[in-house]
Tab-separated table of C-alpha atoms in Angstrom:
chain	number	residue	atom	x	y	z
F	1	MET	CA	-19.539	3.751	-31.788
F	2	LYS	CA	-17.644	0.838	-33.215
F	3	LEU	CA	-19.461	-1.956	-35.021
F	4	LYS	CA	-18.450	-5.173	-33.365
F	5	LYS	CA	-18.549	-8.763	-34.452
F	6	HIS	CA	-21.761	-10.620	-33.605
F	7	PHE	CA	-23.657	-7.326	-33.167
F	8	SER	CA	-26.794	-8.564	-34.938
F	9	LEU	CA	-26.867	-11.746	-32.894
F	10	LEU	CA	-26.536	-9.776	-29.688
F	11	LEU	CA	-29.300	-7.363	-30.660
F	12	ALA	CA	-31.595	-10.309	-31.208
F	13	ALA	CA	-30.533	-11.775	-27.890
F	14	SER	CA	-31.282	-8.525	-26.104
F	15	LEU	CA	-34.795	-8.469	-27.554
F	16	LEU	CA	-35.378	-12.016	-26.368
F	17	CYS	CA	-34.375	-11.218	-22.811
F	18	GLY	CA	-35.981	-7.789	-22.545
F	19	SER	CA	-33.846	-4.965	-21.280
F	20	CYS	CA	-31.481	-7.320	-19.472
F	21	ILE	CA	-31.326	-4.957	-16.518
F	22	ILE	CA	-30.390	-7.079	-13.534
F	23	PRO	CA	-29.653	-5.769	-10.043
F	24	GLN	CA	-25.930	-5.805	-9.293
F	25	THR	CA	-25.047	-8.139	-6.463
F	26	ALA	CA	-21.853	-9.076	-4.722
F	27	ALA	CA	-19.667	-11.406	-6.766
F	28	ALA	CA	-20.275	-15.035	-6.028
F	29	GLU	CA	-17.559	-17.180	-4.523
F	30	PRO	CA	-15.929	-18.891	-6.248
F	31	LEU	CA	-15.858	-16.760	-9.391
F	32	ILE	CA	-18.459	-17.755	-11.983
F	33	TRP	CA	-16.827	-17.384	-15.392
F	34	GLY	CA	-19.130	-15.543	-17.792
F	35	ASP	CA	-21.315	-14.042	-15.038
F	36	VAL	CA	-20.640	-10.482	-16.179
F	37	ASP	CA	-23.638	-8.945	-14.417
F	38	GLU	CA	-22.953	-10.946	-11.216
F	39	SER	CA	-26.478	-12.326	-11.081
F	40	GLY	CA	-25.249	-15.735	-9.979
F	41	GLU	CA	-25.778	-17.444	-13.339
F	42	VAL	CA	-24.561	-17.196	-16.920
F	43	ASP	CA	-27.217	-16.245	-19.458
F	44	VAL	CA	-27.734	-14.146	-22.574
F	45	CYS	CA	-27.943	-10.977	-20.482
F	46	ASP	CA	-24.249	-11.385	-19.648
F	47	ALA	CA	-23.395	-11.485	-23.360
F	48	VAL	CA	-25.538	-8.419	-24.047
F	49	LEU	CA	-23.991	-6.428	-21.191
F	50	LEU	CA	-20.485	-7.391	-22.273
F	51	SER	CA	-21.284	-6.526	-25.897
F	52	ARG	CA	-22.525	-3.074	-24.893
F	53	TYR	CA	-19.414	-2.522	-22.763
F	54	TYR	CA	-17.101	-3.711	-25.559
F	55	ALA	CA	-18.922	-1.495	-28.093
F	56	GLU	CA	-18.229	1.510	-25.823
F	57	ASP	CA	-21.772	2.058	-24.606
F	58	TRP	CA	-20.940	4.284	-21.643
F	59	SER	CA	-24.177	3.388	-19.852
F	60	ALA	CA	-23.059	-0.244	-19.626
F	61	VAL	CA	-21.495	-0.573	-16.176
F	62	VAL	CA	-19.349	-3.626	-15.441
F	63	SER	CA	-17.705	-3.960	-12.030
F	64	ALA	CA	-14.103	-5.050	-11.497
F	65	SER	CA	-15.163	-8.578	-10.552
F	66	GLY	CA	-17.569	-8.606	-13.494
F	67	LYS	CA	-14.681	-7.802	-15.824
F	68	GLN	CA	-12.659	-10.603	-14.314
F	69	ALA	CA	-15.552	-13.005	-14.929
F	70	ALA	CA	-15.917	-11.652	-18.485
F	71	ASP	CA	-12.412	-12.751	-19.520
F	72	VAL	CA	-13.632	-16.294	-20.099
F	73	ASN	CA	-10.714	-17.379	-22.280
F	74	ARG	CA	-8.237	-16.064	-19.682
F	75	ASP	CA	-6.107	-14.126	-22.173
F	76	GLU	CA	-6.062	-11.010	-19.951
F	77	LYS	CA	-8.214	-8.901	-22.270
F	78	ILE	CA	-11.926	-8.549	-22.934
F	79	ASP	CA	-12.972	-8.840	-26.570
F	80	ASP	CA	-15.486	-10.403	-28.946
F	81	THR	CA	-13.940	-13.833	-28.406
F	82	ASP	CA	-15.213	-13.736	-24.822
F	83	ILE	CA	-18.663	-12.647	-26.028
F	84	THR	CA	-18.764	-15.514	-28.518
F	85	GLN	CA	-17.768	-18.076	-25.899
F	86	ILE	CA	-20.476	-16.871	-23.514
F	87	LEU	CA	-23.083	-17.130	-26.285
F	88	CYS	CA	-21.869	-20.622	-27.191
F	89	TYR	CA	-22.127	-21.639	-23.547
F	90	VAL	CA	-25.662	-20.243	-23.247
F	91	ALA	CA	-26.611	-22.086	-26.457
F	92	LYS	CA	-25.096	-25.268	-24.955
F	93	LEU	CA	-22.499	-25.497	-27.723
F	94	CYS	CA	-19.691	-25.781	-25.157
F	95	ASP	CA	-19.572	-27.330	-21.711
F	96	GLU	CA	-17.430	-24.901	-19.720
F	97	LEU	CA	-16.019	-21.397	-19.553
F	98	GLY	CA	-12.842	-20.064	-18.006
F	99	VAL	CA	-10.534	-22.245	-20.105
F	100	PRO	CA	-7.354	-20.333	-21.014
F	101	GLU	CA	-6.670	-19.712	-24.688
F	102	GLU	CA	-2.969	-20.451	-24.651
F	103	TRP	CA	-0.405	-19.247	-27.150
F	104	ASN	CA	-0.129	-22.261	-29.436
F	105	GLU	CA	3.442	-23.367	-30.065
F	106	SER	CA	2.425	-26.671	-31.661
F	107	SER	CA	2.073	-25.065	-35.096
F	108	TYR	CA	5.529	-23.495	-34.902
F	109	ASN	CA	8.539	-24.612	-36.884
F	110	ALA	CA	10.599	-23.235	-34.007
F	111	VAL	CA	11.275	-25.565	-31.079
F	112	ASN	CA	11.151	-24.172	-27.537
F	113	LEU	CA	14.233	-25.364	-25.654
F	114	ILE	CA	13.247	-23.883	-22.303
F	115	LYS	CA	12.104	-27.261	-20.948
F	116	ASP	CA	15.744	-28.338	-21.085
F	117	ILE	CA	16.816	-25.304	-19.033
F	118	PRO	CA	15.366	-25.598	-15.517
F	119	VAL	CA	15.158	-22.210	-13.824
F	120	GLN	CA	17.438	-22.034	-10.800
F	121	ASP	CA	16.530	-20.287	-7.564
F	122	VAL	CA	18.479	-17.026	-7.714
F	123	SER	CA	17.959	-13.930	-5.616
F	124	GLY	CA	16.527	-10.691	-6.892
F	125	LYS	CA	17.236	-7.212	-5.595
F	126	ASN	CA	14.535	-4.679	-4.808
F	127	THR	CA	14.462	-1.337	-6.566
F	128	ASP	CA	16.555	1.293	-4.790
F	129	ALA	CA	18.009	4.719	-5.539
F	130	ALA	CA	20.957	3.308	-7.511
F	131	PHE	CA	18.689	1.340	-9.855
F	132	GLN	CA	16.157	4.168	-10.165
F	133	ASN	CA	18.878	6.668	-11.060
F	134	SER	CA	20.412	4.344	-13.655
F	135	GLN	CA	17.066	3.729	-15.361
F	136	LEU	CA	16.062	7.393	-15.281
F	137	ALA	CA	19.423	8.335	-16.798
F	138	PHE	CA	18.868	5.751	-19.550
F	139	THR	CA	15.341	7.109	-20.147
F	140	ALA	CA	16.513	10.722	-20.366
F	141	GLY	CA	19.428	9.815	-22.615
F	142	LEU	CA	17.207	7.929	-25.047
F	143	MET	CA	14.579	10.657	-25.303
F	144	LYS	CA	17.102	13.485	-25.684
F	145	ASP	CA	18.930	11.715	-28.496
F	146	ILE	CA	15.796	10.552	-30.321
F	147	ILE	CA	14.096	13.964	-30.254
F	148	LYS	CA	17.306	15.692	-31.351
F	149	ASN	CA	17.966	13.384	-34.296
F	150	GLN	CA	14.483	12.649	-35.641
F	151	GLU	CA	14.138	13.442	-39.338
F	152	ALA	CA	10.803	15.229	-38.873
F	153	PRO	CA	8.706	16.072	-35.805
F	154	GLU	CA	6.142	13.375	-35.026
F	155	ASN	CA	4.272	11.743	-32.183
F	156	LEU	CA	6.638	9.354	-30.485
F	157	MET	CA	6.692	6.947	-27.572
F	158	ILE	CA	9.296	4.519	-26.322
F	159	SER	CA	9.395	2.035	-23.486
F	160	PRO	CA	12.735	2.393	-21.688
F	161	LEU	CA	11.863	-0.773	-19.770
F	162	SER	CA	11.421	-2.851	-22.923
F	163	ILE	CA	14.617	-1.527	-24.486
F	164	SER	CA	16.663	-2.082	-21.336
F	165	LEU	CA	15.403	-5.649	-20.841
F	166	ALA	CA	16.268	-6.662	-24.417
F	167	LEU	CA	19.702	-5.052	-24.170
F	168	ALA	CA	20.326	-6.529	-20.722
F	169	MET	CA	19.753	-10.047	-22.011
F	170	THR	CA	22.182	-9.282	-24.839
F	171	ALA	CA	24.797	-7.762	-22.527
F	172	ASN	CA	24.978	-11.038	-20.618
F	173	GLY	CA	26.554	-12.484	-23.752
F	174	ALA	CA	29.191	-9.762	-24.029
F	175	ASN	CA	32.738	-9.612	-22.702
F	176	GLY	CA	35.518	-7.047	-22.418
F	177	ASN	CA	35.004	-3.498	-23.642
F	178	THR	CA	31.752	-4.446	-25.374
F	179	LYS	CA	30.222	-5.455	-22.059
F	180	ALA	CA	31.669	-2.473	-20.183
F	181	GLU	CA	30.121	-0.017	-22.651
F	182	MET	CA	26.728	-1.728	-22.509
F	183	GLU	CA	26.823	-1.742	-18.707
F	184	SER	CA	27.640	1.964	-18.667
F	185	VAL	CA	24.711	2.807	-20.960
F	186	LEU	CA	22.231	0.534	-19.173
F	187	GLY	CA	23.277	0.874	-15.572
F	188	SER	CA	25.548	3.894	-15.249
F	189	GLU	CA	27.943	2.450	-12.644
F	190	LEU	CA	26.028	-0.826	-12.162
F	191	THR	CA	27.398	-4.040	-13.663
F	192	MET	CA	25.328	-6.888	-15.107
F	193	ASP	CA	25.934	-8.828	-11.893
F	194	SER	CA	23.920	-6.086	-10.174
F	195	LEU	CA	21.446	-5.327	-12.957
F	196	ASN	CA	20.293	-8.932	-13.428
F	197	PRO	CA	18.882	-9.229	-9.870
F	198	TYR	CA	17.310	-5.765	-10.149
F	199	TYR	CA	15.508	-6.637	-13.391
F	200	LYS	CA	14.378	-9.993	-11.986
F	201	SER	CA	12.852	-8.436	-8.882
F	202	TYR	CA	11.335	-5.536	-10.804
F	203	ALA	CA	9.557	-7.829	-13.276
F	204	GLU	CA	8.321	-10.148	-10.527
F	205	ASN	CA	6.897	-7.353	-8.374
F	206	LEU	CA	5.037	-5.220	-10.877
F	207	PRO	CA	1.799	-3.705	-9.583
F	208	ASP	CA	-1.093	-5.805	-10.845
F	209	SER	CA	-4.858	-5.669	-10.455
F	210	PRO	CA	-7.897	-6.708	-12.506
F	211	GLN	CA	-8.184	-3.113	-13.748
F	212	SER	CA	-4.538	-2.331	-14.480
F	213	SER	CA	-1.640	-4.566	-15.364
F	214	LEU	CA	1.700	-4.666	-17.129
F	215	LYS	CA	2.756	-7.993	-18.633
F	216	ILE	CA	6.369	-8.739	-19.592
F	217	ALA	CA	7.682	-11.519	-21.834
F	218	ASN	CA	11.169	-12.286	-23.162
F	219	SER	CA	12.346	-14.676	-25.847
F	220	ILE	CA	15.517	-15.724	-27.637
F	221	TRP	CA	15.481	-17.147	-31.163
F	222	ILE	CA	18.559	-19.079	-32.362
F	223	ARG	CA	19.298	-20.021	-35.966
F	224	ASN	CA	19.418	-23.789	-36.378
F	225	ASP	CA	22.999	-23.851	-37.681
F	226	GLU	CA	25.677	-24.816	-35.157
F	227	ASN	CA	28.413	-24.037	-37.672
F	228	ARG	CA	27.495	-20.375	-37.225
F	229	ILE	CA	26.104	-20.149	-33.703
F	230	LYS	CA	26.340	-22.393	-30.671
F	231	VAL	CA	24.991	-20.691	-27.562
F	232	PRO	CA	26.775	-21.592	-24.295
F	233	ASP	CA	24.615	-23.182	-21.603
F	234	ALA	CA	25.757	-20.550	-19.093
F	235	PHE	CA	24.214	-17.750	-21.170
F	236	LEU	CA	20.911	-19.591	-21.564
F	237	GLN	CA	20.852	-20.371	-17.843
F	238	THR	CA	21.331	-16.696	-16.954
F	239	THR	CA	18.505	-15.561	-19.229
F	240	ALA	CA	16.240	-18.278	-17.843
F	241	ASN	CA	17.068	-17.448	-14.223
F	242	TYR	CA	16.738	-13.676	-14.412
F	243	TYR	CA	14.538	-12.984	-17.451
F	244	LYS	CA	12.389	-16.143	-17.763
F	245	ALA	CA	13.052	-16.068	-21.481
F	246	ASP	CA	11.621	-18.613	-23.874
F	247	VAL	CA	14.421	-20.046	-26.027
F	248	PHE	CA	13.598	-21.190	-29.561
F	249	ARG	CA	15.729	-22.957	-32.138
F	250	ALA	CA	14.393	-21.898	-35.521
F	251	PRO	CA	15.247	-22.267	-39.228
F	252	PHE	CA	15.332	-18.462	-39.737
F	253	ASP	CA	13.200	-18.657	-42.868
F	254	ASP	CA	9.704	-17.410	-43.691
F	255	SER	CA	8.235	-19.688	-41.024
F	256	THR	CA	10.381	-17.937	-38.405
F	257	VAL	CA	9.005	-14.575	-39.514
F	258	THR	CA	5.514	-15.956	-38.880
F	259	ASP	CA	6.501	-17.504	-35.547
F	260	VAL	CA	8.207	-14.348	-34.260
F	261	ASN	CA	5.304	-12.141	-35.309
F	262	ASN	CA	2.783	-14.513	-33.704
F	263	TRP	CA	4.788	-14.482	-30.459
F	264	VAL	CA	4.943	-10.677	-30.480
F	265	ASN	CA	1.262	-10.323	-31.364
F	266	TYR	CA	0.291	-12.582	-28.456
F	267	HIS	CA	2.521	-10.953	-25.859
F	268	THR	CA	1.556	-7.388	-26.828
F	269	HIS	CA	-2.142	-8.331	-26.701
F	270	ALA	CA	-2.421	-7.724	-30.460
F	271	MET	CA	-1.272	-4.104	-30.149
F	272	ILE	CA	1.825	-4.842	-32.261
F	273	PRO	CA	0.801	-7.592	-34.694
F	274	LYS	CA	3.968	-7.539	-36.795
F	275	LEU	CA	7.598	-6.980	-35.803
F	276	ILE	CA	9.629	-8.209	-38.770
F	277	GLU	CA	9.005	-8.543	-42.505
F	278	SER	CA	11.817	-10.956	-43.345
F	279	VAL	CA	14.963	-12.604	-41.991
F	280	ASP	CA	18.332	-11.239	-43.046
F	281	PRO	CA	20.610	-14.103	-44.167
F	282	TYR	CA	23.334	-12.856	-41.804
F	283	GLU	CA	21.107	-12.798	-38.708
F	284	VAL	CA	21.685	-15.727	-36.359
F	285	MET	CA	19.887	-14.701	-33.148
F	286	TYR	CA	17.008	-12.525	-31.994
F	287	LEU	CA	16.629	-11.349	-28.395
F	288	ILE	CA	13.134	-9.919	-27.909
F	289	ASN	CA	11.223	-8.231	-25.114
F	290	ALA	CA	7.483	-7.560	-25.296
F	291	LEU	CA	5.293	-5.491	-22.963
F	292	ALA	CA	1.530	-5.100	-22.739
F	293	PHE	CA	0.014	-2.427	-20.504
F	294	GLU	CA	-3.745	-2.187	-20.047
F	295	ALA	CA	-5.318	0.016	-17.398
F	296	GLU	CA	-8.573	1.781	-16.671
F	297	TRP	CA	-8.690	5.211	-15.124
F	298	MET	CA	-9.448	5.322	-11.420
F	299	LYS	CA	-12.012	7.942	-12.422
F	300	PRO	CA	-13.094	7.360	-16.049
F	301	TYR	CA	-14.376	10.252	-18.113
F	302	ALA	CA	-18.160	10.472	-18.321
F	303	LYS	CA	-19.778	11.111	-21.681
F	304	GLU	CA	-20.538	14.712	-20.723
F	305	GLU	CA	-16.840	15.242	-19.918
F	306	THR	CA	-15.834	14.748	-23.554
F	307	GLY	CA	-16.269	16.911	-26.617
F	308	GLU	CA	-14.543	18.481	-29.566
F	309	GLY	CA	-11.888	21.074	-28.875
F	310	LYS	CA	-9.030	22.898	-30.542
F	311	PHE	CA	-5.441	21.638	-30.361
F	312	THR	CA	-2.706	24.048	-31.448
F	313	LEU	CA	0.205	22.480	-33.305
F	314	GLU	CA	3.766	23.744	-32.891
F	315	ASN	CA	3.543	25.585	-36.222
F	316	GLY	CA	0.561	27.567	-34.938
F	317	GLU	CA	-2.084	25.724	-36.924
F	318	THR	CA	-5.094	24.315	-35.088
F	319	VAL	CA	-6.804	20.951	-35.498
F	320	THR	CA	-10.043	19.663	-34.025
F	321	ALA	CA	-9.442	16.945	-31.441
F	322	GLU	CA	-11.678	14.896	-29.171
F	323	MET	CA	-10.952	16.384	-25.754
F	324	MET	CA	-11.555	14.939	-22.291
F	325	TYR	CA	-12.143	17.288	-19.339
F	326	SER	CA	-11.742	16.511	-15.652
F	327	ASP	CA	-10.791	17.803	-12.239
F	328	GLU	CA	-7.554	16.248	-11.055
F	329	TYR	CA	-5.868	16.569	-7.683
F	330	GLN	CA	-2.136	16.030	-8.224
F	331	TYR	CA	-0.317	18.992	-9.730
F	332	ILE	CA	3.255	18.845	-11.046
F	333	SER	CA	5.522	21.595	-12.312
F	334	ASP	CA	9.112	22.592	-12.919
F	335	ALA	CA	10.845	25.621	-14.371
F	336	LYS	CA	9.725	24.821	-17.918
F	337	SER	CA	6.389	23.019	-17.525
F	338	THR	CA	3.170	22.409	-15.664
F	339	GLY	CA	1.142	19.225	-15.567
F	340	PHE	CA	-0.926	16.765	-13.622
F	341	ILE	CA	-0.989	13.146	-12.505
F	342	LYS	CA	-4.040	11.012	-13.302
F	343	ASN	CA	-4.160	7.655	-11.524
F	344	TYR	CA	-5.179	4.355	-13.001
F	345	ALA	CA	-7.481	2.013	-11.082
F	346	GLY	CA	-5.659	-0.043	-8.488
F	347	GLY	CA	-3.210	2.771	-7.732
F	348	GLY	CA	-0.169	0.954	-9.118
F	349	TYR	CA	0.274	3.120	-12.210
F	350	SER	CA	-0.354	6.718	-13.182
F	351	PHE	CA	-0.366	8.946	-16.247
F	352	ALA	CA	1.879	11.991	-15.967
F	353	ALA	CA	0.860	14.771	-18.368
F	354	ILE	CA	3.509	17.452	-18.888
F	355	LEU	CA	2.760	20.673	-20.777
F	356	PRO	CA	5.848	22.743	-21.659
F	357	ASN	CA	5.431	26.432	-20.907
F	358	ALA	CA	4.313	28.729	-23.707
F	359	GLY	CA	7.313	29.412	-25.906
F	360	VAL	CA	9.039	26.142	-24.923
F	361	SER	CA	8.850	23.445	-27.610
F	362	VAL	CA	8.585	19.742	-26.843
F	363	GLU	CA	12.058	19.279	-28.344
F	364	GLU	CA	13.506	22.007	-26.126
F	365	TYR	CA	11.851	20.544	-23.048
F	366	LEU	CA	13.010	16.991	-23.713
F	367	SER	CA	16.517	18.182	-24.614
F	368	GLY	CA	16.902	19.432	-21.049
F	369	MET	CA	15.605	16.251	-19.440
F	370	THR	CA	17.880	14.529	-16.917
F	371	ALA	CA	17.482	11.722	-14.412
F	372	GLU	CA	17.350	14.325	-11.673
F	373	SER	CA	14.722	16.462	-13.411
F	374	VAL	CA	12.379	13.507	-14.030
F	375	SER	CA	12.776	12.287	-10.458
F	376	ALA	CA	12.169	15.764	-9.033
F	377	LEU	CA	9.129	16.348	-11.232
F	378	LEU	CA	7.431	13.113	-10.167
F	379	ALA	CA	8.415	13.460	-6.511
F	380	GLY	CA	7.352	17.092	-6.333
F	381	ARG	CA	3.659	16.525	-6.966
F	382	SER	CA	1.350	18.556	-4.757
F	383	ASN	CA	-2.250	17.939	-3.752
F	384	GLU	CA	-3.836	20.814	-5.621
F	385	SER	CA	-6.990	20.981	-7.672
F	386	VAL	CA	-6.351	21.033	-11.418
F	387	ASN	CA	-8.855	21.863	-14.142
F	388	ALA	CA	-7.483	19.465	-16.744
F	389	ALA	CA	-8.102	18.844	-20.411
F	390	MET	CA	-6.498	16.111	-22.493
F	391	PRO	CA	-7.093	14.869	-26.040
F	392	LYS	CA	-7.910	11.303	-26.884
F	393	PHE	CA	-5.082	9.914	-28.988
F	394	SER	CA	-3.810	6.728	-30.534
F	395	PHE	CA	-0.671	6.107	-32.568
F	396	ASP	CA	2.061	3.644	-33.473
F	397	TYR	CA	5.764	4.392	-33.428
F	398	SER	CA	8.818	2.563	-34.717
F	399	ILE	CA	12.528	3.357	-34.542
F	400	LYS	CA	15.870	1.688	-35.195
F	401	LEU	CA	18.051	2.458	-32.192
F	402	ASN	CA	21.507	1.553	-33.558
F	403	ASP	CA	22.651	5.166	-33.968
F	404	THR	CA	21.074	6.345	-30.713
F	405	LEU	CA	22.739	3.608	-28.664
F	406	THR	CA	26.055	4.253	-30.408
F	407	ARG	CA	25.869	7.933	-29.476
F	408	LEU	CA	24.895	7.053	-25.902
F	409	GLY	CA	28.177	5.174	-25.478
F	410	MET	CA	28.077	1.578	-26.747
F	411	PRO	CA	29.553	1.745	-30.284
F	412	THR	CA	31.675	-1.396	-29.957
F	413	ALA	CA	28.627	-3.694	-29.804
F	414	PHE	CA	27.739	-2.671	-33.379
F	415	SER	CA	31.269	-3.001	-34.786
F	416	ASP	CA	33.413	-5.792	-36.190
F	417	VAL	CA	35.495	-5.794	-32.979
F	418	ALA	CA	32.486	-6.561	-30.768
F	419	ASP	CA	33.063	-9.323	-28.233
F	420	PHE	CA	30.002	-11.515	-27.728
F	421	SER	CA	32.033	-14.625	-26.967
F	422	ALA	CA	29.784	-15.433	-23.985
F	423	LEU	CA	26.888	-15.671	-26.418
F	424	ASN	CA	28.456	-17.734	-29.214
F	425	ALA	CA	30.853	-20.641	-28.688
F	426	VAL	CA	31.819	-20.766	-32.390
F	427	ALA	CA	35.152	-19.007	-31.964
F	428	ASP	CA	35.829	-18.331	-35.650
F	429	ASN	CA	32.424	-16.707	-36.239
F	430	PRO	CA	32.289	-13.539	-34.104
F	431	LEU	CA	28.959	-11.763	-33.715
F	432	HIS	CA	27.879	-8.157	-33.325
F	433	ILE	CA	24.551	-6.366	-32.998
F	434	GLY	CA	23.150	-5.742	-36.456
F	435	LEU	CA	19.854	-4.130	-35.466
F	436	VAL	CA	17.975	-2.842	-32.432
F	437	LEU	CA	14.361	-2.323	-33.494
F	438	HIS	CA	11.756	-0.799	-31.160
F	439	LYS	CA	8.022	-0.563	-31.836
F	440	THR	CA	5.255	0.843	-29.638
F	441	HIS	CA	1.519	1.471	-29.658
F	442	ILE	CA	-0.656	3.599	-27.376
F	443	THR	CA	-4.356	4.392	-27.138
F	444	VAL	CA	-5.659	6.858	-24.541
F	445	ASP	CA	-9.421	7.354	-24.284
F	446	GLU	CA	-12.287	7.860	-21.826
F	447	ARG	CA	-11.816	4.504	-20.138
F	448	GLY	CA	-8.074	4.310	-19.781
F	449	THR	CA	-4.918	3.376	-21.639
F	450	LYS	CA	-3.586	0.507	-23.708
F	451	ALA	CA	0.109	0.557	-24.545
F	452	GLY	CA	2.380	-2.073	-26.031
F	453	ALA	CA	6.081	-2.226	-26.789
F	454	VAL	CA	8.495	-4.660	-28.345
F	455	THR	CA	12.275	-4.473	-28.697
F	456	LEU	CA	14.304	-6.742	-30.957
F	457	VAL	CA	18.081	-7.111	-30.806
F	458	ALA	CA	19.307	-8.927	-33.922
F	459	MET	CA	22.749	-10.523	-33.717
F	460	THR	CA	24.577	-10.901	-37.001
F	461	ASP	CA	27.818	-12.523	-38.076
F	462	GLU	CA	28.546	-10.006	-40.832
F	463	CYS	CA	29.886	-6.503	-40.085
F	464	VAL	CA	27.300	-3.656	-40.593
F	465	SER	CA	-3.717	25.127	-3.389
F	466	ASP	CA	-4.245	28.232	-4.287
F	467	PRO	CA	-6.978	28.693	-6.822
F	468	PRO	CA	-7.288	25.576	-9.019
F	469	LYS	CA	-4.500	25.147	-11.498
F	470	THR	CA	-5.405	24.839	-15.155
F	471	VAL	CA	-3.524	22.439	-17.404
F	472	ARG	CA	-5.069	22.071	-20.830
F	473	LEU	CA	-3.162	19.777	-23.112
F	474	ASP	CA	-4.358	21.688	-26.170
F	475	ARG	CA	-0.892	22.037	-27.662
F	476	PRO	CA	2.048	19.594	-27.928
F	477	PHE	CA	2.831	17.840	-24.667
F	478	VAL	CA	4.959	15.148	-23.061
F	479	PHE	CA	3.551	12.163	-21.193
F	480	MET	CA	4.754	9.265	-19.075
F	481	ILE	CA	3.114	6.094	-17.787
F	482	VAL	CA	4.677	5.678	-14.375
F	483	ASP	CA	5.118	2.655	-12.135
F	484	GLU	CA	4.122	4.281	-8.843
F	485	LYS	CA	5.924	1.674	-6.733
F	486	ALA	CA	9.289	1.934	-8.460
F	487	LYS	CA	8.771	5.592	-9.436
F	488	LEU	CA	10.005	4.805	-12.941
F	489	PRO	CA	8.514	5.593	-16.357
F	490	VAL	CA	7.440	2.421	-18.144
F	491	PHE	CA	6.573	4.452	-21.247
F	492	ILE	CA	7.492	8.025	-22.188
F	493	GLY	CA	6.458	9.972	-25.239
F	494	CYS	CA	5.130	13.179	-26.731
F	495	VAL	CA	2.035	14.146	-28.677
F	496	LEU	CA	2.508	16.793	-31.347
F	497	ASP	CA	-0.793	16.115	-33.127
F	498	PRO	CA	-3.459	13.904	-31.496
F	499	THR	CA	-5.270	13.582	-34.827
F	500	ALA	CA	-2.253	12.243	-36.731
């Protein structure tokens, strides 16, 4: 069990208020911020219950509405800051709860220009087969290339959604062959005129509930030097209309490193605290997407459903992993794998666990992945009982995607003949993509999943039914976090060693 901040104070508080066992009642209307146990008032028992829940005491039960009331600083996560604020309120050190803790731009050296770019009313386009197929093709292409060209086998996870959103913003600044190649990679036969409305509608209609949510944020950072970069208003208007991007003018010095990392840390809910170490002197613009996914299982694992188990690595060695056991009811399979679907609370998202058949490596399985195979696998689920086992795991992953994207079909964007004239009005200072950096984090445990992703595109001006099925994920496996409405993977990855 993790030691949490303020633990001693909360132990003392629990002694003062006895066992703090209060009958659960229906949530009051309107919501009472801090009333975690839904007793109708905020007292030390709420802080104790929340502390036990946060410290992973599985006997501490907090309802969905109780969790909503617990997020007193309105930052969309429950942590020790909420516990502290409840205690301060009980001790009469603050007058109110439920005040959002906003991302503070006032300390930034960067200046947000978005207030000068009013968002226009433009139409979105709902997800359809054409968009689904284009995004699945992009997903399959990325995974096949990454797994084929990795230097050494390792746990990996990418967010195709994060990568595509960052590249889509960038593609709106491209012209000619540069734009055509980027459109082909991102949208197959779809142009940016089609993709922009799709991405707008997709981001605005994400499944969302108190127990499971996916948050998206975009930003553009422009070097404060109009001799090198002057961004046309039309480009900024497009990114505001379709991607709701913050736009910052920044000095591109050490303060910008701090500002960018603070922005990323906030919008990934602290899952990715640092994106960049320094600013390259030739970099003049960053286009960044950040995602934060947090969801609880529809049916969490009870304490008795967890225990140590053996996980067999691809080299035949075994490691001891913390395993979670359950009965699931959605079975998936194809010619080379079996698996199961486990739903998150709210029903908007699911975890797809895919175990390659014995004798089929993760690399071999992913190398055969296509848009059609992913679509068929997810659509072909059957309502069959599955005796399932899955390890708890948590890891970070980082990759530079320049070579992958070049091999997928957009080499011009990285070359000295790239045409990003719609992004920079300084005609004698042409730009190209210098770096596409992607970082992710995932934690899967008894309660659910937390996953974050960030993608940075750096523009530079220098060239460079039957009986129950059994699926035990006790050897390397593939997984996806799936948007059930759009039927698209938001994250996709593989686990080679859950203890790594």
